[in-house]
Amino acid sequence: MTATPHMWWPTTVLALVLFGDALMSVRPPGFIQGCLDGVGFPRDWWWTLIAIKLLATAGLIAGLKYEGVGFAANAGVIAYFLAASYAHYRARFLKQEFWVNCLGMLGLSVAVLVFSYAV
């Protein structure tokens, strides 16, 4: 493993996707509302997800230059989507949002970590 990514573009793609997700979460469309309600995440705490995604975006971008930051941010994104997957499983909310959004983002995050730092 290296301290900065071998290739810059996978990390940048993940950062852009997370940034877009954070922006959408400011005024969440129906599928995001349905997802958060489906797992029982309190509406009073929805703002925390925006903050987490924005911090992860900043960490991924900073990690392009500063050693170890991007790897840590990428690992944090994976942990976030593992926790989200567990929340879906625990709530038995295994609809399309789980398979496409949650597991899709988990898969993207893992792929970025592998291709940016391990390969």
Short mmCIF file of C-alpha atoms in Angstrom, two decimals:
data_model
loop_
_atom_site.label_atom_id
_atom_site.label_comp_id
_atom_site.label_asym_id
_atom_site.label_seq_id
_atom_site.Cartn_x
_atom_site.Cartn_y
_atom_site.Cartn_z
CA MET A 1 0.00 0.00 0.00
CA THR A 2 1.09 3.54 -0.63
CA ALA A 3 0.51 6.73 1.28
CA THR A 4 -1.03 8.57 -1.69
CA PRO A 5 -3.12 6.98 -4.45
CA HIS A 6 -1.37 5.41 -7.45
CA MET A 7 -4.05 6.92 -9.70
CA TRP A 8 -5.79 10.18 -8.86
CA TRP A 9 -8.99 9.70 -10.84
CA PRO A 10 -10.75 6.89 -8.89
CA THR A 11 -10.43 8.88 -5.66
CA THR A 12 -11.65 12.00 -7.45
CA VAL A 13 -14.68 10.13 -8.84
CA LEU A 14 -15.58 8.87 -5.36
CA ALA A 15 -15.16 12.39 -3.95
CA LEU A 16 -17.44 13.84 -6.65
CA VAL A 17 -20.08 11.16 -6.08
CA LEU A 18 -20.03 11.78 -2.31
CA PHE A 19 -20.19 15.54 -2.85
CA GLY A 20 -23.19 15.11 -5.13
CA ASP A 21 -24.81 12.82 -2.57
CA ALA A 22 -24.25 15.44 0.14
CA LEU A 23 -25.79 18.17 -2.03
CA MET A 24 -28.82 16.00 -2.79
CA SER A 25 -29.21 15.29 0.92
CA VAL A 26 -29.71 18.99 1.70
CA ARG A 27 -33.22 18.69 0.21
CA PRO A 28 -33.48 14.92 -0.12
CA PRO A 29 -35.46 13.50 -3.01
CA GLY A 30 -38.04 10.81 -2.30
CA PHE A 31 -35.69 7.85 -2.67
CA ILE A 32 -33.28 9.27 -0.06
CA GLN A 33 -36.14 10.15 2.31
CA GLY A 34 -37.60 6.68 1.85
CA CYS A 35 -34.25 5.10 2.56
CA LEU A 36 -33.61 7.08 5.76
CA ASP A 37 -37.18 6.61 6.98
CA GLY A 38 -37.02 2.92 6.07
CA VAL A 39 -34.06 2.31 8.38
CA GLY A 40 -35.58 4.49 11.10
CA PHE A 41 -32.93 7.21 11.03
CA PRO A 42 -34.35 10.22 12.91
CA ARG A 43 -35.03 13.27 10.73
CA ASP A 44 -33.42 15.51 13.36
CA TRP A 45 -30.11 13.78 12.61
CA TRP A 46 -30.19 13.85 8.82
CA TRP A 47 -27.83 16.85 8.81
CA THR A 48 -25.08 14.66 10.28
CA LEU A 49 -24.99 12.57 7.12
CA ILE A 50 -24.39 15.70 5.04
CA ALA A 51 -21.52 16.70 7.34
CA ILE A 52 -19.99 13.21 7.19
CA LYS A 53 -20.15 13.12 3.39
CA LEU A 54 -18.66 16.60 3.04
CA LEU A 55 -15.82 15.74 5.44
CA ALA A 56 -15.18 12.51 3.55
CA THR A 57 -15.08 14.46 0.28
CA ALA A 58 -12.55 16.90 1.74
CA GLY A 59 -10.45 14.04 3.10
CA LEU A 60 -10.40 12.23 -0.23
CA ILE A 61 -9.33 15.39 -2.07
CA ALA A 62 -6.70 16.29 0.55
CA GLY A 63 -5.43 12.73 0.32
CA LEU A 64 -4.37 13.31 -3.25
CA LYS A 65 -1.56 15.45 -1.86
CA TYR A 66 -1.08 14.53 1.80
CA GLU A 67 0.10 11.05 2.67
CA GLY A 68 -2.30 8.78 4.49
CA VAL A 69 -5.26 11.19 4.48
CA GLY A 70 -6.95 9.75 1.39
CA PHE A 71 -6.51 6.18 2.55
CA ALA A 72 -8.02 7.03 5.94
CA ALA A 73 -10.90 8.93 4.32
CA ASN A 74 -11.56 6.07 1.90
CA ALA A 75 -11.54 3.56 4.77
CA GLY A 76 -13.97 5.83 6.64
CA VAL A 77 -16.32 5.89 3.65
CA ILE A 78 -16.24 2.09 3.58
CA ALA A 79 -17.03 2.00 7.31
CA TYR A 80 -19.91 4.46 6.75
CA PHE A 81 -21.50 2.28 4.07
CA LEU A 82 -20.90 -0.90 6.08
CA ALA A 83 -22.80 0.75 8.94
CA ALA A 84 -25.54 1.83 6.51
CA SER A 85 -25.75 -1.73 5.17
CA TYR A 86 -26.10 -3.06 8.70
CA ALA A 87 -28.82 -0.50 9.43
CA HIS A 88 -30.72 -1.67 6.36
CA TYR A 89 -30.32 -5.31 7.35
CA ARG A 90 -31.31 -4.70 10.95
CA ALA A 91 -34.42 -2.73 9.92
CA ARG A 92 -35.19 -5.40 7.30
CA PHE A 93 -35.38 -2.59 4.76
CA LEU A 94 -33.88 -4.49 1.84
CA LYS A 95 -35.60 -2.77 -1.03
CA GLN A 96 -34.06 -1.28 -4.16
CA GLU A 97 -32.43 1.54 -2.15
CA PHE A 98 -30.36 -1.01 -0.26
CA TRP A 99 -29.17 -2.92 -3.32
CA VAL A 100 -28.54 0.04 -5.60
CA ASN A 101 -27.60 2.96 -3.35
CA CYS A 102 -26.10 1.40 -0.25
CA LEU A 103 -24.34 -1.64 -1.67
CA GLY A 104 -23.49 0.26 -4.86
CA MET A 105 -21.67 2.94 -2.87
CA LEU A 106 -20.00 0.30 -0.70
CA GLY A 107 -18.78 -1.49 -3.82
CA LEU A 108 -17.53 1.75 -5.36
CA SER A 109 -15.71 2.69 -2.15
CA VAL A 110 -14.01 -0.69 -1.88
CA ALA A 111 -13.04 -0.65 -5.58
CA VAL A 112 -11.51 2.82 -5.21
CA LEU A 113 -9.49 1.72 -2.18
CA VAL A 114 -8.21 -1.39 -3.96
CA PHE A 115 -7.37 0.30 -7.27
CA SER A 116 -5.95 3.45 -5.72
CA TYR A 117 -3.84 1.95 -2.96
CA ALA A 118 -3.37 -1.80 -3.39
CA VAL A 119 -2.95 -2.47 -7.11
#
